[in-house]
CSV table of C-alpha atoms in Angstrom, one decimal:
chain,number,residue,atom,x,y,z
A,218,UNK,CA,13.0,-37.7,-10.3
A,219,UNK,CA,9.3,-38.6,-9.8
A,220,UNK,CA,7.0,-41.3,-10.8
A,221,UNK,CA,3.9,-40.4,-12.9
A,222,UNK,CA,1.2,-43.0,-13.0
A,223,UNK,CA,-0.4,-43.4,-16.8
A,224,UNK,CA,-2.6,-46.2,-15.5
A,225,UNK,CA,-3.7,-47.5,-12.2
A,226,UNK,CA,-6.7,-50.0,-12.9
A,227,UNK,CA,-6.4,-54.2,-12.7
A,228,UNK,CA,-7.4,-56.3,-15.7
A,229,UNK,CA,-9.8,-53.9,-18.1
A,230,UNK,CA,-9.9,-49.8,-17.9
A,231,UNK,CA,-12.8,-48.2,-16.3
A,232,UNK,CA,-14.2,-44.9,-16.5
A,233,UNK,CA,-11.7,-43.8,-13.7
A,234,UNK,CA,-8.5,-45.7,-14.2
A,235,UNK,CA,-6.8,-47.0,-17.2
A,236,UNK,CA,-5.2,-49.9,-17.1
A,237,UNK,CA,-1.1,-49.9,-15.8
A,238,UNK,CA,1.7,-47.9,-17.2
A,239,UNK,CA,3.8,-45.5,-15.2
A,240,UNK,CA,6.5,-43.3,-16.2
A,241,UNK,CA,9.7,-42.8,-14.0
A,242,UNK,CA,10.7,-39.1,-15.1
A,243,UNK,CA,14.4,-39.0,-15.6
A,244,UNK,CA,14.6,-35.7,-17.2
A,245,UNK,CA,17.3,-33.7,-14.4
A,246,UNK,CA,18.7,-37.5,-14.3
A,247,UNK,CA,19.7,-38.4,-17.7
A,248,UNK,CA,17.3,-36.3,-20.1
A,249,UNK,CA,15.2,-39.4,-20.9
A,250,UNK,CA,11.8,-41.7,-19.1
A,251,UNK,CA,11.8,-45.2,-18.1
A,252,UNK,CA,7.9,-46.9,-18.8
A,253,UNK,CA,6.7,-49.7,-16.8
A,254,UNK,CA,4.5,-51.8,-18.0
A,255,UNK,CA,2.7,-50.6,-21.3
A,256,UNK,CA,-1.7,-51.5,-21.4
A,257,UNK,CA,-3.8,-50.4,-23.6
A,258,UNK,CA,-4.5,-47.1,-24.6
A,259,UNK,CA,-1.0,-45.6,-22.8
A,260,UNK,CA,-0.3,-44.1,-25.8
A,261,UNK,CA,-3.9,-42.3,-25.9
A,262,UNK,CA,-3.0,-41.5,-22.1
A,263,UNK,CA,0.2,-39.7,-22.6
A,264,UNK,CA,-1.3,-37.1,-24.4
A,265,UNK,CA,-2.8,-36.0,-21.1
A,266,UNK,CA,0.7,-36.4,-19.4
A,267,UNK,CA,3.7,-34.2,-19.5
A,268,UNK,CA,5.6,-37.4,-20.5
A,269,UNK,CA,7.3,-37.5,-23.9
A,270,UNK,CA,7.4,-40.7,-26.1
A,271,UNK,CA,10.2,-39.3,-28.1
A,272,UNK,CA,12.1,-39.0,-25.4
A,273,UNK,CA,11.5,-42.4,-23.9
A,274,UNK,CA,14.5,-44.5,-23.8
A,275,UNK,CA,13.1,-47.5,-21.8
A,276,UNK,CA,10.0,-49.9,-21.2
A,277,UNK,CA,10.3,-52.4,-18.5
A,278,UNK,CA,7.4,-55.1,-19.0
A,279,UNK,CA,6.9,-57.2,-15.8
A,280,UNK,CA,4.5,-59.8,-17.5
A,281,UNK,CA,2.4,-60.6,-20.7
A,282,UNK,CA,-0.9,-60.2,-19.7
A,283,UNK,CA,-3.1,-57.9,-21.9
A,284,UNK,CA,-3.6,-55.2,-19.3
A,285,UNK,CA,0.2,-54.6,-19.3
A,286,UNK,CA,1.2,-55.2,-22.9
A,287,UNK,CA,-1.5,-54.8,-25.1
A,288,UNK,CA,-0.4,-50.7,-26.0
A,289,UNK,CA,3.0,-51.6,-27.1
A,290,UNK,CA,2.4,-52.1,-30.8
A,291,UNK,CA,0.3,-49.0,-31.1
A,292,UNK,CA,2.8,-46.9,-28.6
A,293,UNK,CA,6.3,-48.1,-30.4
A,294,UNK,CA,4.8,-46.8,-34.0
A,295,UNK,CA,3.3,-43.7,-32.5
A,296,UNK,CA,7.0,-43.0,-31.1
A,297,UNK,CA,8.6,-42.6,-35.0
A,298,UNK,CA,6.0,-40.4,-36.2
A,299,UNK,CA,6.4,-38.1,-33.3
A,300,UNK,CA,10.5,-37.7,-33.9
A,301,UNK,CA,11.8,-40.5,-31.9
A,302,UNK,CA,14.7,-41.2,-33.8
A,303,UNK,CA,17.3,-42.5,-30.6
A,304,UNK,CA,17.3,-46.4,-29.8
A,305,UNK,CA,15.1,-47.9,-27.5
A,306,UNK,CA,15.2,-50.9,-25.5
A,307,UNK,CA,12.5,-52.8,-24.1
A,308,UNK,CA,12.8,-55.6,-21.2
A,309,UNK,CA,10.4,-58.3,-20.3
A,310,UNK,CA,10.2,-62.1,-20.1
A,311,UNK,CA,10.7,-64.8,-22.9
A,312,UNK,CA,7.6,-64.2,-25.2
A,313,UNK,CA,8.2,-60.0,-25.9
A,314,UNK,CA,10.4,-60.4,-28.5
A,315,UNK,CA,7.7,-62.7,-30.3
A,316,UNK,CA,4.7,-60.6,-29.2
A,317,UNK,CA,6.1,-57.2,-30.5
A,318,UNK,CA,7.9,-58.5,-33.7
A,319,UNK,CA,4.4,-60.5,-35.1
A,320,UNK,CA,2.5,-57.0,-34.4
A,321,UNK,CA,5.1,-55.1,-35.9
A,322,UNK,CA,5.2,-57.6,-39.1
A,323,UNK,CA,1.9,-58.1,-39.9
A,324,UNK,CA,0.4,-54.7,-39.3
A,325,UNK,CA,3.1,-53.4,-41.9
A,326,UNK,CA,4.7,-51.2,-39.4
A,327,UNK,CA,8.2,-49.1,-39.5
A,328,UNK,CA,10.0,-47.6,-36.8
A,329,UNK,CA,12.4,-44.5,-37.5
A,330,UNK,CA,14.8,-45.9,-34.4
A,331,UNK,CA,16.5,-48.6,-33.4
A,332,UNK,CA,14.7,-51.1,-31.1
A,333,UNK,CA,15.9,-53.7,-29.0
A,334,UNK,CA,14.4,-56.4,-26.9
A,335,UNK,CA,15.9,-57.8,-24.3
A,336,UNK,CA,14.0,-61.1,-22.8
A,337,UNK,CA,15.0,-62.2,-19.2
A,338,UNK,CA,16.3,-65.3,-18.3
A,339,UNK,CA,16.9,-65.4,-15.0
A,340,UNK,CA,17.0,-62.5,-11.8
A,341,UNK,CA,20.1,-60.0,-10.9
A,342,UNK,CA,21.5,-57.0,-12.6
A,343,UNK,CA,20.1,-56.5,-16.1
A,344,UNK,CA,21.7,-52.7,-16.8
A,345,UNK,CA,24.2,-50.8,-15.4
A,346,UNK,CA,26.2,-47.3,-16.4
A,347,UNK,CA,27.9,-44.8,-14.6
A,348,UNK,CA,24.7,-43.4,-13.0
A,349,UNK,CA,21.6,-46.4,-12.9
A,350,UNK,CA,21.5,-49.9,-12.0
A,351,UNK,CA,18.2,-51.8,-12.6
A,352,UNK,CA,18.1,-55.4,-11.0
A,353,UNK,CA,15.1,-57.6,-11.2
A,354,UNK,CA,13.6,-60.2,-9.5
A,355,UNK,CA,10.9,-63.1,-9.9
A,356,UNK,CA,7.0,-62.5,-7.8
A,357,UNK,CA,4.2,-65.1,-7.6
A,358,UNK,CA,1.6,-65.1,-10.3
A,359,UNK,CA,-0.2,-67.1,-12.6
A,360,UNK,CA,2.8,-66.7,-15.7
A,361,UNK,CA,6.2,-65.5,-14.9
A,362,UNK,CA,6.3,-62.2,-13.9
A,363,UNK,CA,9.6,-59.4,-12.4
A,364,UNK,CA,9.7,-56.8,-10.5
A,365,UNK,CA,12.0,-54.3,-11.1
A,366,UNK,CA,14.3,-52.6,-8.7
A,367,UNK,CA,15.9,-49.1,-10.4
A,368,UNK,CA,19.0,-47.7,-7.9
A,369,UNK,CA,20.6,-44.6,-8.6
A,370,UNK,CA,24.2,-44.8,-8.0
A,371,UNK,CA,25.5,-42.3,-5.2
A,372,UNK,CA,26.7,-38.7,-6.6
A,373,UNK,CA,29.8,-37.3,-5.3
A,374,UNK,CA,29.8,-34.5,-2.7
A,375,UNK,CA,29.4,-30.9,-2.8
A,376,UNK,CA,33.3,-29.1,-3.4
A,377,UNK,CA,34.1,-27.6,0.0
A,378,UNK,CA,34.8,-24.0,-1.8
A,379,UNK,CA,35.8,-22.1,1.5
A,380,UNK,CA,38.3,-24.3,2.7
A,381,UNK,CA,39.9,-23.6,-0.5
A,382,UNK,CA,39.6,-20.1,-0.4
A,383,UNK,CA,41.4,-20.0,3.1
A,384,UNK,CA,44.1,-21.8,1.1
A,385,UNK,CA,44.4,-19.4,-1.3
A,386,UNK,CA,43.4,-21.7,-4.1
A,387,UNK,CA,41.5,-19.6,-6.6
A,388,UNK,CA,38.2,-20.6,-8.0
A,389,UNK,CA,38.1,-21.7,-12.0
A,390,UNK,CA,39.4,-24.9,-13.5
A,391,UNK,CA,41.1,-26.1,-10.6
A,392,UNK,CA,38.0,-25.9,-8.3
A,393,UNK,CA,36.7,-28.3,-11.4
A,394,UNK,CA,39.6,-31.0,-11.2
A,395,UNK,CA,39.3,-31.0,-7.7
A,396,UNK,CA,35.0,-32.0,-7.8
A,397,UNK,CA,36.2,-34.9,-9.8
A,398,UNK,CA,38.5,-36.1,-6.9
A,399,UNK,CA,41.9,-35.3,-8.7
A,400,UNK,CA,45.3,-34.2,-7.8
A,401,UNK,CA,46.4,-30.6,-8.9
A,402,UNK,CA,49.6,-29.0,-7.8
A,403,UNK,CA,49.6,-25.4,-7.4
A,404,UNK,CA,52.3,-23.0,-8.4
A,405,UNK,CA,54.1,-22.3,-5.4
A,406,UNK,CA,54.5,-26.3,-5.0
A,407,UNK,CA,51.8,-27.5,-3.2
A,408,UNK,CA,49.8,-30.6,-4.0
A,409,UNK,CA,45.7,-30.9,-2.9
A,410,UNK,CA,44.2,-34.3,-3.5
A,411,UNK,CA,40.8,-33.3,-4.7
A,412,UNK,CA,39.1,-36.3,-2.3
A,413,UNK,CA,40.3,-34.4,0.9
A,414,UNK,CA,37.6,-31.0,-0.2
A,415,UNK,CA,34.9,-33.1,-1.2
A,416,UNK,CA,31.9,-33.3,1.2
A,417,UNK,CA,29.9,-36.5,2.2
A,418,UNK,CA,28.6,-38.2,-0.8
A,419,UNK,CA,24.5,-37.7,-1.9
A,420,UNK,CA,23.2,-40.8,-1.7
A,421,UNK,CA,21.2,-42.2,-4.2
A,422,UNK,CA,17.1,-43.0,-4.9
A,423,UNK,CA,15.6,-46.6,-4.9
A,424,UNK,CA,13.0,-47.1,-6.3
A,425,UNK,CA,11.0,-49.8,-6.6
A,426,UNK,CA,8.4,-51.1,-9.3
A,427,UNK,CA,6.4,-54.7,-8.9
A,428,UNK,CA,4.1,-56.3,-11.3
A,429,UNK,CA,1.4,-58.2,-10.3
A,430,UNK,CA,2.1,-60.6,-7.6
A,431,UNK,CA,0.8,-62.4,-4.1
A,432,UNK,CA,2.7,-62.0,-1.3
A,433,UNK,CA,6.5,-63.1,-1.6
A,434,UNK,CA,9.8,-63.5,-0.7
A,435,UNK,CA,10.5,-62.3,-4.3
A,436,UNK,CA,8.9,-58.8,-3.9
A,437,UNK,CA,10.8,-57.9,-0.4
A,438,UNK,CA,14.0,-58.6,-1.3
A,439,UNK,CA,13.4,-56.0,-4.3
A,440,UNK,CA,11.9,-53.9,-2.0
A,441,UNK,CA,14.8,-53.6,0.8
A,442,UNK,CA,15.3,-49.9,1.7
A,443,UNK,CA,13.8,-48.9,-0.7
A,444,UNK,CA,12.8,-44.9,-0.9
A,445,UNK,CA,9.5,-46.1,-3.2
A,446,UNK,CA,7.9,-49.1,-3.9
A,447,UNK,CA,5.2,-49.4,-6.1
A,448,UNK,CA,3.1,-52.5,-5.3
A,449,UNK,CA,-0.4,-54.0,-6.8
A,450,UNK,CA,-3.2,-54.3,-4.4
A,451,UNK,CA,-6.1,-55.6,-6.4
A,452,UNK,CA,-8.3,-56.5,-4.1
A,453,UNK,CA,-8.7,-55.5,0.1
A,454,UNK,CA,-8.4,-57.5,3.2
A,455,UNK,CA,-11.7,-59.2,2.7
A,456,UNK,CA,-11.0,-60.8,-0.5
A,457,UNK,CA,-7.8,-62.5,1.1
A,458,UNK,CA,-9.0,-66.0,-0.5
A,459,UNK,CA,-9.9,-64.5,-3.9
A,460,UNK,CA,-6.6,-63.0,-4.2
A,461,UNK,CA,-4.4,-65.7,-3.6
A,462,UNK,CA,-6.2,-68.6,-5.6
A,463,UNK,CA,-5.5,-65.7,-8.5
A,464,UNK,CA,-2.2,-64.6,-7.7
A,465,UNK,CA,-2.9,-61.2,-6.4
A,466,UNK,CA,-2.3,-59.3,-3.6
A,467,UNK,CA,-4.5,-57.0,-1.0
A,468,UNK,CA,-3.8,-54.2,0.4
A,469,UNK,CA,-2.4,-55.4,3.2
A,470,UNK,CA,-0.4,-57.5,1.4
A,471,UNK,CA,1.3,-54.5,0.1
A,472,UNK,CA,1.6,-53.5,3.9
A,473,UNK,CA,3.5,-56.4,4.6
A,474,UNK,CA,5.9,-56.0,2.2
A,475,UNK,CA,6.5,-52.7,2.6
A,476,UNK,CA,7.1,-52.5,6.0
A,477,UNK,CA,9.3,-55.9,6.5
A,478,UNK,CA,11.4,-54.7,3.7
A,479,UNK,CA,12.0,-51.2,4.9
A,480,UNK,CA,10.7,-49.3,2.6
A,481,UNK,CA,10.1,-45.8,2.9
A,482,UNK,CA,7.1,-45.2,0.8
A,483,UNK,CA,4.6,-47.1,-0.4
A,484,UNK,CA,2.3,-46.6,-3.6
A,485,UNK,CA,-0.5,-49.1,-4.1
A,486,UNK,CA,-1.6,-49.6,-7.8
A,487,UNK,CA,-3.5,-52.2,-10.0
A,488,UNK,CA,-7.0,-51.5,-8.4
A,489,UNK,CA,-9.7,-53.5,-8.9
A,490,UNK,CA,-13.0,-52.0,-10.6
A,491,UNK,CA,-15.1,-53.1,-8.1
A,492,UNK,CA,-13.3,-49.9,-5.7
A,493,UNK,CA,-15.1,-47.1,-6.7
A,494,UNK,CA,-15.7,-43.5,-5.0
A,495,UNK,CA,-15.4,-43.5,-1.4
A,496,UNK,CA,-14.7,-47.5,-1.1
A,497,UNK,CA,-11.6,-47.7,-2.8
A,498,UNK,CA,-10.2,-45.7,0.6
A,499,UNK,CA,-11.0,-48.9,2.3
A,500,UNK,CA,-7.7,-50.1,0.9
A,501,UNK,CA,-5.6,-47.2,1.9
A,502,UNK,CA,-6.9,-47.4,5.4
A,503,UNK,CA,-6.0,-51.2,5.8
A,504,UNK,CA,-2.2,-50.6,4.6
A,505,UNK,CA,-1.7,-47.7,6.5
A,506,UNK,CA,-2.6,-49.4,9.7
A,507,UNK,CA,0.5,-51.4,8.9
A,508,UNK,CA,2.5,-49.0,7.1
A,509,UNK,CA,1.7,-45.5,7.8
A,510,UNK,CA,3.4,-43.8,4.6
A,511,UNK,CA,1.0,-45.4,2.2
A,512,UNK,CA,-0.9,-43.9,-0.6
A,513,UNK,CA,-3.2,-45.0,-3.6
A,514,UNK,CA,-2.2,-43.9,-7.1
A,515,UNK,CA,-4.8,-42.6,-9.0
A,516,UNK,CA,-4.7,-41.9,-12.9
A,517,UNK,CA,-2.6,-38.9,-13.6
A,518,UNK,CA,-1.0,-38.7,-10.4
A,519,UNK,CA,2.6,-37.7,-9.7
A,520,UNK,CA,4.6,-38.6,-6.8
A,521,UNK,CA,8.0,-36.8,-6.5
A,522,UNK,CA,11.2,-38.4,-5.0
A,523,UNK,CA,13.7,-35.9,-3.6
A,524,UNK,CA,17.0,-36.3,-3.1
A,525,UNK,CA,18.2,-37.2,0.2
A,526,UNK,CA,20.2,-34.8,2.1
């Protein structure tokens, strides 16, 4: 699991940053990526990614402005003419549907796959299988917007194979029933309840994606424990005033959050143009005074997320 950031940049693209998309790389998890957030000229920016559309089951959009939305159209028909033929499904607030369906329509496009759209109403769990749970959340900005808050469910412990062995169980199907936590007798009569050879369960990643918001209650309780969160900081500590009469955050916003949360990692995104060359480290120095395990994403960047141990 890693995220891969697409596009790091705040309202228009510059020469160095694209405006935001990231990819959360599910591949080892569940053969597929999960997008957030889809501005313009994604599509254009995959094809210097190792991310594949066709393989792309989910977008999550956390608001309607332009520099999150406006590569959709463009991205959704690009997906049927390079093989995507499985379903996807897109999330975002009331207005998606709308959005996508009038660009669809009157360009005259045609998807190969199935799409659906599901519009949020309201905050708490809005997917859930044997392996994922996504839960979202209102922030503060100038139209609704969600974060999103992606858990990976715990995976079950490693079989404790040598404690077997000393019982003379021998290895094959039964060391298989016995991973899944079920009861096998053996032959001479002896019954083994697959839960007693099972080691201490992995736990599982959270990770945490925000769109753009000030600082808010909203955006730490997505962000509790988490192992990542990915948080906008548009402007640094100086622009405090401009940032809040537009809904944004700083740097040390971001801080905040992240460290009254408890998260483990932070990634700052959704810079602002006027940070350029050596003064966009400005804003990593101001978080990590607050949170030391900070870092600024950059276009193209990858950030891995191991599995705890």
């Amino acid at each position: 699991m890693d995220l891969y950031f697409l596009g790091t940049g705040a309202g228009m693209p510059s020469k160095q940053r694209n405006v935001t998309s990231i990819a959360l790389n599910l591949l080892d998890e569940r053969g597929t990526y999960w997008l957030f957030d889809c501005g313009e000229g994604t599509q254009q920016q995959i094809l210097h990614s190792p991310v594949k559309l066709g393989r792309t089951e989910k977008i999550f959009i956390t608001h309607l402005h332009g520099d999150h939305v406006y590569g959709l159209p463009g991205l959704l028909t690009s997906r049927s003419y390079l093989g995507g033929d499985t379903p996807l499904t897109l999330y975002g607030p009331k207005g998606l549907k709308a959005f996508v369906e009038t660009a669809l329509e009157v360009s005259g496009a045609h998807l190969t796959y199935t799409l659906h759209i599901v519009e949020l109403t309201d905050e708490g769990v809005i997917f859930e299988d044997e392996s994922f749970l996504v839960e979202t959340a209102r922030l503060e900005h100038r139209i609704e917007c969600f974060g999103y808050r992606i858990v990976e469910k715990d995976q079950p412990g490693k079989l404790l194979n040598e404690k077997l062995k000393e019982l003379g169980v021998p290895p094959g199907p039964l060391f298989g029933k016995l991973k899944q936590g079920l009861t096998i007798q053996l032959e001479d009569g002896r019954t083994l309840n697959g839960e007693d050879f099972l080691g201490a369960p992995v736990p599982g990643r959270v990770v945490v994606v925000l769109g753009d918001t000030r600082y808010c209650e909203g955006a730490k309780k997505l962000a509790r424990g988490a192992d990542v969160l990915v948080h906008e900081a548009t402007f640094a500590m100086d622009k405090q005033e401009l940032a809040y009469a537009f809904d944004h955050a700083t740097s040390t916003d971001a801080a905040r959050t992240a460290q009254e949360a408890g998260a483990n990692a932070l990634i700052m995104t959704h810079l602002s143009s006027r940070y350029q060359g050596d003064s966009v480290t400005e804003l990593l120095h101001e978080a990590q005074h607050i949170h030391a395990n900070s870092y600024l994403a950059k276009d193209f960047w990858c950030f891995d997320i191991p599995r705890k141990v």
